[in-house]
């Protein structure tokens, strides 16, 4: 009897010792831990300064004011880290930095209103159902549709420059606010503008292979296209990496709200283009797929983060490629969470990720951390955690 009991006790003891051993930290938990300490560092650095960390310039922290197109991303990142950690400290900080953007409700000077308000107040509303967010978001949606031109069938992007009526592919990202505004108010006017803009963009912004132009300049008398070109990419006919990602994300969102198969098909074709044209070993693209100095060209982690988040959503829809989208997104997410991109705690001015490109032809923000990279990375971590839901 004894002889048979001893091995059993030994095995039970070993199992006990093994189960008491602390589990190795997963890549996911490590990423959330690093993001938590980095965002704490940024919040502490900001103190009561009314501004938002944007990137690094000349070895100092570059801040946004509220009218900068990236002003919503820092508050948005605070909302995502609150969601990932459930730490009330981050809710308090997210509310504080979101509140700084209040006066954007009176501003109509850019198409970027969707980025600014949906990433900040939109997340506040989504997570807290705080009704004070609603008028801010609806007024902002009104200002955004005030930039719509019936003749061109698009929302005007920028008010600077020599273009007659510039529309950039990035503008697809601002439609989420409009779909939300119709769902919230019951007024179809926001939805109608979003659908018209998405349809016109589909007609003019994409080549046959569903790669996109960056800027399309329209004639406001005839509604015709004057020119298709680039502003932030390498050349008019090249593939600016973040632009491809904005298009993918934008049409995925359009499908979420409308269930229109045309948008699903657009998102799938853009996904196919990206997945068959990014040839880097870690799936983080060069800043432009046709940059002349590849393989020495800088990578753009922001394009990878936006693509990752969009593909996580797209993979939840019923298509034959769903598993491939998920796998591709998961690979990006793990690679962004590796030492090659994830900051060391206490470094990188409190940003979570390294190695993005803002505007290379203008010699601005090259191989630097940028707040929207962190935002879409944190959104990806959240979506990965709650998959197959993304909300
Ligand atoms: N929306 C501007 C950019 O992506 O740089």
GROMACS .gro file of N, CA, C and O in nm, residues 20-131:
model
  448
   20UNK      N    1   0.177   2.685  -0.726
   20UNK     CA    2   0.207   2.802  -0.643
   20UNK      C    3   0.308   2.894  -0.709
   20UNK      O    4   0.326   3.007  -0.668
   21UNK      N    5   0.380   2.841  -0.808
   21UNK     CA    6   0.482   2.921  -0.875
   21UNK      C    7   0.416   3.037  -0.950
   21UNK      O    8   0.316   3.014  -1.018
   22UNK      N    9   0.465   3.160  -0.939
   22UNK     CA   10   0.400   3.267  -1.015
   22UNK      C   11   0.409   3.241  -1.165
   22UNK      O   12   0.512   3.199  -1.214
   23UNK      N   13   0.298   3.262  -1.233
   23UNK     CA   14   0.293   3.245  -1.379
   23UNK      C   15   0.386   3.348  -1.443
   23UNK      O   16   0.397   3.460  -1.394
   24UNK      N   17   0.452   3.307  -1.551
   24UNK     CA   18   0.531   3.407  -1.625
   24UNK      C   19   0.433   3.512  -1.678
   24UNK      O   20   0.322   3.478  -1.719
   25UNK      N   21   0.474   3.638  -1.674
   25UNK     CA   22   0.385   3.745  -1.719
   25UNK      C   23   0.361   3.730  -1.870
   25UNK      O   24   0.455   3.714  -1.946
   26UNK      N   25   0.236   3.735  -1.911
   26UNK     CA   26   0.206   3.723  -2.054
   26UNK      C   27   0.246   3.852  -2.126
   26UNK      O   28   0.256   3.958  -2.064
   27UNK      N   29   0.265   3.843  -2.258
   27UNK     CA   30   0.298   3.963  -2.336
   27UNK      C   31   0.188   4.067  -2.321
   27UNK      O   32   0.213   4.187  -2.315
   28UNK      N   33   0.063   4.019  -2.311
   28UNK     CA   34  -0.050   4.112  -2.301
   28UNK      C   35  -0.045   4.187  -2.168
   28UNK      O   36  -0.053   4.311  -2.164
   29UNK      N   37  -0.028   4.112  -2.059
   29UNK     CA   38  -0.023   4.177  -1.927
   29UNK      C   39   0.096   4.272  -1.917
   29UNK      O   40   0.087   4.379  -1.856
   30UNK      N   41   0.207   4.230  -1.976
   30UNK     CA   42   0.326   4.317  -1.973
   30UNK      C   43   0.297   4.449  -2.045
   30UNK      O   44   0.331   4.557  -1.996
   31UNK      N   45   0.230   4.440  -2.161
   31UNK     CA   46   0.200   4.561  -2.238
   31UNK      C   47   0.109   4.654  -2.159
   31UNK      O   48   0.130   4.776  -2.157
   32UNK      N   49   0.009   4.596  -2.094
   32UNK     CA   50  -0.084   4.680  -2.017
   32UNK      C   51  -0.009   4.744  -1.899
   32UNK      O   52  -0.029   4.861  -1.867
   33UNK      N   53   0.081   4.667  -1.839
   33UNK     CA   54   0.159   4.721  -1.726
   33UNK      C   55   0.247   4.838  -1.773
   33UNK      O   56   0.251   4.943  -1.708
   34UNK      N   57   0.313   4.820  -1.884
   34UNK     CA   58   0.399   4.928  -1.935
   34UNK      C   59   0.313   5.051  -1.971
   34UNK      O   60   0.346   5.165  -1.935
   35UNK      N   61   0.201   5.027  -2.039
   35UNK     CA   62   0.114   5.139  -2.078
   35UNK      C   63   0.063   5.212  -1.954
   35UNK      O   64   0.055   5.336  -1.953
   36UNK      N   65   0.031   5.137  -1.851
   36UNK     CA   66  -0.017   5.198  -1.727
   36UNK      C   67   0.087   5.291  -1.668
   36UNK      O   68   0.059   5.406  -1.632
   37UNK      N   69   0.211   5.242  -1.660
   37UNK     CA   70   0.311   5.328  -1.596
   37UNK      C   71   0.350   5.444  -1.688
   37UNK      O   72   0.377   5.555  -1.641
   38UNK      N   73   0.350   5.421  -1.819
   38UNK     CA   74   0.385   5.531  -1.912
   38UNK      C   75   0.279   5.642  -1.907
   38UNK      O   76   0.312   5.761  -1.903
   39UNK      N   77   0.152   5.604  -1.909
   39UNK     CA   78   0.047   5.708  -1.907
   39UNK      C   79   0.042   5.779  -1.772
   39UNK      O   80   0.012   5.898  -1.765
   40UNK      N   81   0.075   5.706  -1.665
   40UNK     CA   82   0.084   5.772  -1.534
   40UNK      C   83   0.194   5.878  -1.538
   40UNK      O   84   0.177   5.991  -1.489
   41UNK      N   85   0.304   5.843  -1.600
   41UNK     CA   86   0.416   5.937  -1.613
   41UNK      C   87   0.374   6.062  -1.691
   41UNK      O   88   0.405   6.175  -1.651
   42UNK      N   89   0.301   6.042  -1.799
   42UNK     CA   90   0.258   6.158  -1.879
   42UNK      C   91   0.159   6.246  -1.802
   42UNK      O   92   0.168   6.369  -1.806
   43UNK      N   93   0.068   6.182  -1.733
   43UNK     CA   94  -0.031   6.257  -1.654
   43UNK      C   95   0.042   6.342  -1.548
   43UNK      O   96   0.011   6.458  -1.527
   44UNK      N   97   0.141   6.280  -1.484
   44UNK     CA   98   0.216   6.353  -1.380
   44UNK      C   99   0.297   6.466  -1.441
   44UNK      O  100   0.303   6.576  -1.387
   45UNK      N  101   0.356   6.440  -1.556
   45UNK     CA  102   0.434   6.543  -1.626
   45UNK      C  103   0.344   6.662  -1.664
   45UNK      O  104   0.383   6.778  -1.656
   46UNK      N  105   0.221   6.632  -1.704
   46UNK     CA  106   0.130   6.739  -1.748
   46UNK      C  107   0.080   6.823  -1.631
   46UNK      O  108   0.059   6.943  -1.644
   47UNK      N  109   0.060   6.760  -1.515
   47UNK     CA  110   0.008   6.836  -1.401
   47UNK      C  111  -0.118   6.910  -1.440
   47UNK      O  112  -0.211   6.850  -1.494
   48UNK      N  113  -0.121   7.041  -1.420
   48UNK     CA  114  -0.240   7.119  -1.456
   48UNK      C  115  -0.222   7.196  -1.587
   48UNK      O  116  -0.299   7.288  -1.616
   49UNK      N  117  -0.124   7.158  -1.666
   49UNK     CA  118  -0.106   7.221  -1.797
   49UNK      C  119  -0.224   7.182  -1.886
   49UNK      O  120  -0.259   7.064  -1.897
   50UNK      N  121  -0.287   7.281  -1.949
   50UNK     CA  122  -0.397   7.250  -2.040
   50UNK      C  123  -0.339   7.224  -2.178
   50UNK      O  124  -0.311   7.315  -2.255
   51UNK      N  125  -0.315   7.100  -2.205
   51UNK     CA  126  -0.253   7.059  -2.330
   51UNK      C  127  -0.248   6.907  -2.333
   51UNK      O  128  -0.296   6.841  -2.240
   52UNK      N  129  -0.187   6.852  -2.439
   52UNK     CA  130  -0.189   6.707  -2.458
   52UNK      C  131  -0.055   6.662  -2.516
   52UNK      O  132  -0.012   6.718  -2.618
   53UNK      N  133   0.008   6.561  -2.457
   53UNK     CA  134   0.131   6.511  -2.517
   53UNK      C  135   0.104   6.462  -2.659
   53UNK      O  136   0.008   6.389  -2.682
   54UNK      N  137   0.186   6.506  -2.753
   54UNK     CA  138   0.165   6.465  -2.893
   54UNK      C  139   0.279   6.377  -2.945
   54UNK      O  140   0.256   6.271  -3.000
   55UNK      N  141   0.405   6.424  -2.929
   55UNK     CA  142   0.519   6.346  -2.979
   55UNK      C  143   0.645   6.404  -2.915
   55UNK      O  144   0.635   6.477  -2.817
   56UNK      N  145   0.759   6.372  -2.972
   56UNK     CA  146   0.885   6.427  -2.920
   56UNK      C  147   0.946   6.516  -3.028
   56UNK      O  148   0.953   6.477  -3.144
   57UNK      N  149   0.986   6.637  -2.987
   57UNK     CA  150   1.051   6.727  -3.083
   57UNK      C  151   1.175   6.786  -3.015
   57UNK      O  152   1.164   6.838  -2.904
   58UNK      N  153   1.287   6.778  -3.084
   58UNK     CA  154   1.414   6.831  -3.032
   58UNK      C  155   1.436   6.785  -2.887
   58UNK      O  156   1.468   6.865  -2.799
   59UNK      N  157   1.413   6.659  -2.868
   59UNK     CA  158   1.436   6.597  -2.737
   59UNK      C  159   1.354   6.657  -2.623
   59UNK      O  160   1.394   6.656  -2.507
   60UNK      N  161   1.237   6.714  -2.658
   60UNK     CA  162   1.143   6.756  -2.553
   60UNK      C  163   1.004   6.707  -2.591
   60UNK      O  164   0.978   6.671  -2.706
   61UNK      N  165   0.915   6.709  -2.492
   61UNK     CA  166   0.779   6.664  -2.515
   61UNK      C  167   0.706   6.770  -2.598
   61UNK      O  168   0.699   6.886  -2.559
   62UNK      N  169   0.652   6.730  -2.714
   62UNK     CA  170   0.574   6.823  -2.795
   62UNK      C  171   0.428   6.814  -2.752
   62UNK      O  172   0.369   6.705  -2.751
   63UNK      N  173   0.369   6.930  -2.720
   63UNK     CA  174   0.230   6.931  -2.672
   63UNK      C  175   0.136   6.984  -2.780
   63UNK      O  176   0.174   7.068  -2.862
   64UNK      N  177   0.013   6.936  -2.776
   64UNK     CA  178  -0.096   6.989  -2.859
   64UNK      C  179  -0.174   7.094  -2.782
   64UNK      O  180  -0.189   7.083  -2.661
   65UNK      N  181  -0.232   7.190  -2.857
   65UNK     CA  182  -0.340   7.266  -2.795
   65UNK      C  183  -0.471   7.202  -2.842
   65UNK      O  184  -0.470   7.108  -2.922
   66UNK      N  185  -0.585   7.253  -2.796
   66UNK     CA  186  -0.709   7.180  -2.822
   66UNK      C  187  -0.745   7.176  -2.970
   66UNK      O  188  -0.818   7.088  -3.014
   67UNK      N  189  -0.694   7.273  -3.049
   67UNK     CA  190  -0.734   7.281  -3.191
   67UNK      C  191  -0.645   7.195  -3.283
   67UNK      O  192  -0.670   7.188  -3.402
   68UNK      N  193  -0.545   7.131  -3.225
   68UNK     CA  194  -0.460   7.043  -3.305
   68UNK      C  195  -0.538   6.916  -3.340
   68UNK      O  196  -0.615   6.865  -3.257
   69UNK      N  197  -0.515   6.861  -3.460
   69UNK     CA  198  -0.596   6.745  -3.501
   69UNK      C  199  -0.577   6.624  -3.411
   69UNK      O  200  -0.663   6.538  -3.404
   70UNK      N  201  -0.466   6.620  -3.339
   70UNK     CA  202  -0.441   6.502  -3.254
   70UNK      C  203  -0.482   6.523  -3.108
   70UNK      O  204  -0.448   6.441  -3.023
   71UNK      N  205  -0.556   6.631  -3.079
   71UNK     CA  206  -0.583   6.663  -2.938
   71UNK      C  207  -0.670   6.559  -2.866
   71UNK      O  208  -0.667   6.550  -2.744
   72UNK      N  209  -0.749   6.482  -2.939
   72UNK     CA  210  -0.838   6.385  -2.873
   72UNK      C  211  -0.772   6.255  -2.835
   72UNK      O  212  -0.829   6.175  -2.760
   73UNK      N  213  -0.650   6.231  -2.886
   73UNK     CA  214  -0.592   6.098  -2.867
   73UNK      C  215  -0.541   6.074  -2.725
   73UNK      O  216  -0.552   5.962  -2.674
   74UNK      N  217  -0.484   6.176  -2.662
   74UNK     CA  218  -0.435   6.154  -2.525
   74UNK      C  219  -0.551   6.126  -2.429
   74UNK      O  220  -0.548   6.025  -2.356
   75UNK      N  221  -0.658   6.210  -2.430
   75UNK     CA  222  -0.773   6.173  -2.346
   75UNK      C  223  -0.827   6.035  -2.382
   75UNK      O  224  -0.862   5.956  -2.294
   76UNK      N  225  -0.828   6.003  -2.512
   76UNK     CA  226  -0.879   5.871  -2.555
   76UNK      C  227  -0.794   5.758  -2.501
   76UNK      O  228  -0.845   5.654  -2.458
   77UNK      N  229  -0.661   5.777  -2.501
   77UNK     CA  230  -0.573   5.673  -2.445
   77UNK      C  231  -0.600   5.654  -2.297
   77UNK      O  232  -0.595   5.542  -2.246
   78UNK      N  233  -0.629   5.765  -2.228
   78UNK     CA  234  -0.660   5.754  -2.085
   78UNK      C  235  -0.790   5.675  -2.065
   78UNK      O  236  -0.802   5.596  -1.971
   79UNK      N  237  -0.888   5.695  -2.154
   79UNK     CA  238  -1.011   5.615  -2.144
   79UNK      C  239  -0.982   5.467  -2.167
   79UNK      O  240  -1.035   5.380  -2.097
   80UNK      N  241  -0.896   5.437  -2.266
   80UNK     CA  242  -0.868   5.295  -2.291
   80UNK      C  243  -0.790   5.230  -2.176
   80UNK      O  244  -0.814   5.115  -2.142
   81UNK      N  245  -0.696   5.305  -2.116
   81UNK     CA  246  -0.621   5.243  -2.007
   81UNK      C  247  -0.712   5.229  -1.884
   81UNK      O  248  -0.699   5.134  -1.807
   82UNK      N  249  -0.806   5.320  -1.871
   82UNK     CA  250  -0.906   5.303  -1.765
   82UNK      C  251  -0.986   5.174  -1.789
   82UNK      O  252  -1.007   5.093  -1.698
   83UNK      N  253  -1.025   5.154  -1.914
   83UNK     CA  254  -1.104   5.035  -1.947
   83UNK      C  255  -1.022   4.907  -1.926
   83UNK      O  256  -1.074   4.805  -1.881
   84UNK      N  257  -0.893   4.914  -1.957
   84UNK     CA  258  -0.807   4.796  -1.946
   84UNK      C  259  -0.770   4.765  -1.801
   84UNK      O  260  -0.742   4.650  -1.767
   85UNK      N  261  -0.767   4.867  -1.715
   85UNK     CA  262  -0.721   4.845  -1.577
   85UNK      C  263  -0.831   4.861  -1.473
   85UNK      O  264  -0.816   4.818  -1.360
   86UNK      N  265  -0.937   4.929  -1.512
   86UNK     CA  266  -1.046   4.960  -1.418
   86UNK      C  267  -0.999   5.047  -1.301
   86UNK      O  268  -1.059   5.046  -1.193
   87UNK      N  269  -0.892   5.121  -1.320
   87UNK     CA  270  -0.836   5.203  -1.214
   87UNK      C  271  -0.904   5.341  -1.215
   87UNK      O  272  -0.893   5.414  -1.314
   88UNK      N  273  -0.975   5.377  -1.106
   88UNK     CA  274  -1.048   5.503  -1.104
   88UNK      C  275  -0.960   5.627  -1.126
   88UNK      O  276  -1.008   5.730  -1.172
   89UNK      N  277  -0.831   5.613  -1.094
   89UNK     CA  278  -0.737   5.725  -1.120
   89UNK      C  279  -0.743   5.765  -1.267
   89UNK      O  280  -0.746   5.884  -1.300
   90UNK      N  281  -0.746   5.664  -1.355
   90UNK     CA  282  -0.744   5.696  -1.499
   90UNK      C  283  -0.878   5.753  -1.545
   90UNK      O  284  -0.883   5.834  -1.636
   91UNK      N  285  -0.986   5.711  -1.481
   91UNK     CA  286  -1.115   5.770  -1.517
   91UNK      C  287  -1.114   5.921  -1.485
   91UNK      O  288  -1.155   6.004  -1.564
   92UNK      N  289  -1.061   5.950  -1.366
   92UNK     CA  290  -1.052   6.090  -1.323
   92UNK      C  291  -0.968   6.173  -1.421
   92UNK      O  292  -1.006   6.283  -1.463
   93UNK      N  293  -0.854   6.115  -1.458
   93UNK     CA  294  -0.765   6.186  -1.552
   93UNK      C  295  -0.826   6.197  -1.692
   93UNK      O  296  -0.813   6.299  -1.758
   94UNK      N  297  -0.894   6.091  -1.735
   94UNK     CA  298  -0.957   6.092  -1.867
   94UNK      C  299  -1.065   6.200  -1.871
   94UNK      O  300  -1.078   6.274  -1.969
   95UNK      N  301  -1.142   6.210  -1.763
   95UNK     CA  302  -1.247   6.314  -1.759
   95UNK      C  303  -1.185   6.453  -1.762
   95UNK      O  304  -1.233   6.543  -1.830
   96UNK      N  305  -1.076   6.468  -1.690
   96UNK     CA  306  -1.010   6.599  -1.683
   96UNK      C  307  -0.960   6.641  -1.822
   96UNK      O  308  -0.991   6.751  -1.870
   97UNK      N  309  -0.887   6.552  -1.889
   97UNK     CA  310  -0.830   6.590  -2.019
   97UNK      C  311  -0.937   6.596  -2.129
   97UNK      O  312  -0.926   6.676  -2.221
   98UNK      N  313  -1.041   6.516  -2.117
   98UNK     CA  314  -1.152   6.525  -2.212
   98UNK      C  315  -1.220   6.661  -2.197
   98UNK      O  316  -1.252   6.728  -2.296
   99UNK      N  317  -1.238   6.703  -2.073
   99UNK     CA  318  -1.305   6.830  -2.046
   99UNK      C  319  -1.235   6.949  -2.109
   99UNK      O  320  -1.300   7.047  -2.149
  100UNK      N  321  -1.102   6.940  -2.124
  100UNK     CA  322  -1.029   7.051  -2.187
  100UNK      C  323  -1.077   7.076  -2.331
  100UNK      O  324  -1.058   7.184  -2.385
  101UNK      N  325  -1.135   6.971  -2.392
  101UNK     CA  326  -1.176   6.983  -2.533
  101UNK      C  327  -1.317   7.039  -2.550
  101UNK      O  328  -1.367   7.047  -2.663
  102UNK      N  329  -1.378   7.078  -2.441
  102UNK     CA  330  -1.518   7.121  -2.445
  102UNK      C  331  -1.547   7.222  -2.555
  102UNK      O  332  -1.647   7.212  -2.628
  103UNK      N  333  -1.459   7.324  -2.571
  103UNK     CA  334  -1.490   7.433  -2.664
  103UNK      C  335  -1.475   7.395  -2.812
  103UNK      O  336  -1.510   7.475  -2.900
  104UNK      N  337  -1.431   7.276  -2.838
  104UNK     CA  338  -1.429   7.229  -2.978
  104UNK      C  339  -1.570   7.225  -3.034
  104UNK      O  340  -1.592   7.234  -3.154
  105UNK      N  341  -1.669   7.217  -2.947
  105UNK     CA  342  -1.809   7.216  -2.995
  105UNK      C  343  -1.845   7.344  -3.072
  105UNK      O  344  -1.944   7.346  -3.145
  106UNK      N  345  -1.766   7.450  -3.057
  106UNK     CA  346  -1.794   7.577  -3.127
  106UNK      C  347  -1.703   7.596  -3.249
  106UNK      O  348  -1.699   7.703  -3.307
  107UNK      N  349  -1.629   7.492  -3.286
  107UNK     CA  350  -1.523   7.506  -3.387
  107UNK      C  351  -1.558   7.425  -3.512
  107UNK      O  352  -1.600   7.310  -3.501
  108UNK      N  353  -1.542   7.490  -3.629
  108UNK     CA  354  -1.573   7.420  -3.755
  108UNK      C  355  -1.459   7.430  -3.855
  108UNK      O  356  -1.477   7.413  -3.974
  109UNK      N  357  -1.337   7.456  -3.803
  109UNK     CA  358  -1.225   7.489  -3.892
  109UNK      C  359  -1.149   7.372  -3.952
  109UNK      O  360  -1.046   7.392  -4.016
  110UNK      N  361  -1.194   7.250  -3.933
  110UNK     CA  362  -1.123   7.133  -3.987
  110UNK      C  363  -1.218   7.014  -3.994
  110UNK      O  364  -1.319   7.009  -3.923
  111UNK      N  365  -1.182   6.916  -4.077
  111UNK     CA  366  -1.260   6.791  -4.080
  111UNK      C  367  -1.222   6.700  -3.964
  111UNK      O  368  -1.288   6.600  -3.938
  112UNK      N  369  -1.112   6.731  -3.897
  112UNK     CA  370  -1.060   6.641  -3.794
  112UNK      C  371  -1.144   6.638  -3.666
  112UNK      O  372  -1.105   6.574  -3.568
  113UNK      N  373  -1.256   6.706  -3.668
  113UNK     CA  374  -1.344   6.713  -3.551
  113UNK      C  375  -1.382   6.573  -3.501
  113UNK      O  376  -1.399   6.552  -3.381
  114UNK      N  377  -1.396   6.480  -3.592
  114UNK     CA  378  -1.431   6.343  -3.552
  114UNK      C  379  -1.322   6.282  -3.466
  114UNK      O  380  -1.348   6.227  -3.358
  115UNK      N  381  -1.197   6.292  -3.512
  115UNK     CA  382  -1.084   6.243  -3.432
  115UNK      C  383  -1.086   6.309  -3.294
  115UNK      O  384  -1.069   6.244  -3.191
  116UNK      N  385  -1.099   6.441  -3.295
  116UNK     CA  386  -1.083   6.518  -3.171
  116UNK      C  387  -1.191   6.483  -3.068
  116UNK      O  388  -1.162   6.466  -2.949
  117UNK      N  389  -1.313   6.472  -3.114
  117UNK     CA  390  -1.424   6.457  -3.019
  117UNK      C  391  -1.470   6.312  -3.001
  117UNK      O  392  -1.509   6.273  -2.891
  118UNK      N  393  -1.463   6.231  -3.106
  118UNK     CA  394  -1.510   6.092  -3.088
  118UNK      C  395  -1.411   6.012  -3.003
  118UNK      O  396  -1.452   5.928  -2.923
  119UNK      N  397  -1.280   6.039  -3.018
  119UNK     CA  398  -1.181   5.964  -2.940
  119UNK      C  399  -1.184   6.005  -2.793
  119UNK      O  400  -1.148   5.927  -2.705
  120UNK      N  401  -1.225   6.127  -2.765
  120UNK     CA  402  -1.227   6.176  -2.626
  120UNK      C  403  -1.369   6.162  -2.569
  120UNK      O  404  -1.399   6.068  -2.495
  121UNK      N  405  -1.457   6.255  -2.607
  121UNK     CA  406  -1.596   6.250  -2.554
  121UNK      C  407  -1.667   6.121  -2.596
  121UNK      O  408  -1.752   6.070  -2.523
  122UNK      N  409  -1.635   6.070  -2.714
  122UNK     CA  410  -1.701   5.947  -2.761
  122UNK      C  411  -1.673   5.831  -2.667
  122UNK      O  412  -1.763   5.753  -2.632
  123UNK      N  413  -1.547   5.819  -2.624
  123UNK     CA  414  -1.514   5.712  -2.529
  123UNK      C  415  -1.575   5.739  -2.392
  123UNK      O  416  -1.615   5.647  -2.321
  124UNK      N  417  -1.579   5.868  -2.355
  124UNK     CA  418  -1.642   5.901  -2.226
  124UNK      C  419  -1.788   5.857  -2.227
  124UNK      O  420  -1.837   5.794  -2.133
  125UNK      N  421  -1.856   5.887  -2.336
  125UNK     CA  422  -1.997   5.850  -2.346
  125UNK      C  423  -2.013   5.698  -2.349
  125UNK      O  424  -2.098   5.641  -2.281
  126UNK      N  425  -1.926   5.631  -2.427
  126UNK     CA  426  -1.936   5.486  -2.439
  126UNK      C  427  -1.917   5.416  -2.305
  126UNK      O  428  -1.988   5.323  -2.271
  127UNK      N  429  -1.823   5.468  -2.225
  127UNK     CA  430  -1.789   5.398  -2.101
  127UNK      C  431  -1.870   5.443  -1.981
  127UNK      O  432  -1.885   5.367  -1.885
  128UNK      N  433  -1.920   5.566  -1.983
  128UNK     CA  434  -1.987   5.616  -1.862
  128UNK      C  435  -2.133   5.656  -1.886
  128UNK      O  436  -2.204   5.681  -1.790
  129UNK      N  437  -2.171   5.665  -2.013
  129UNK     CA  438  -2.306   5.714  -2.049
  129UNK      C  439  -2.333   5.851  -1.984
  129UNK      O  440  -2.445   5.882  -1.946
  130UNK      N  441  -2.226   5.929  -1.970
  130UNK     CA  442  -2.237   6.064  -1.916
  130UNK      C  443  -2.311   6.151  -2.019
  130UNK      O  444  -2.257   6.181  -2.126
  131UNK      N  445  -2.430   6.192  -1.986
  131UNK     CA  446  -2.513   6.263  -2.085
  131UNK      C  447  -2.459   6.402  -2.119
  131UNK      O  448  -2.499   6.459  -2.220
   0.00000   0.00000   0.00000
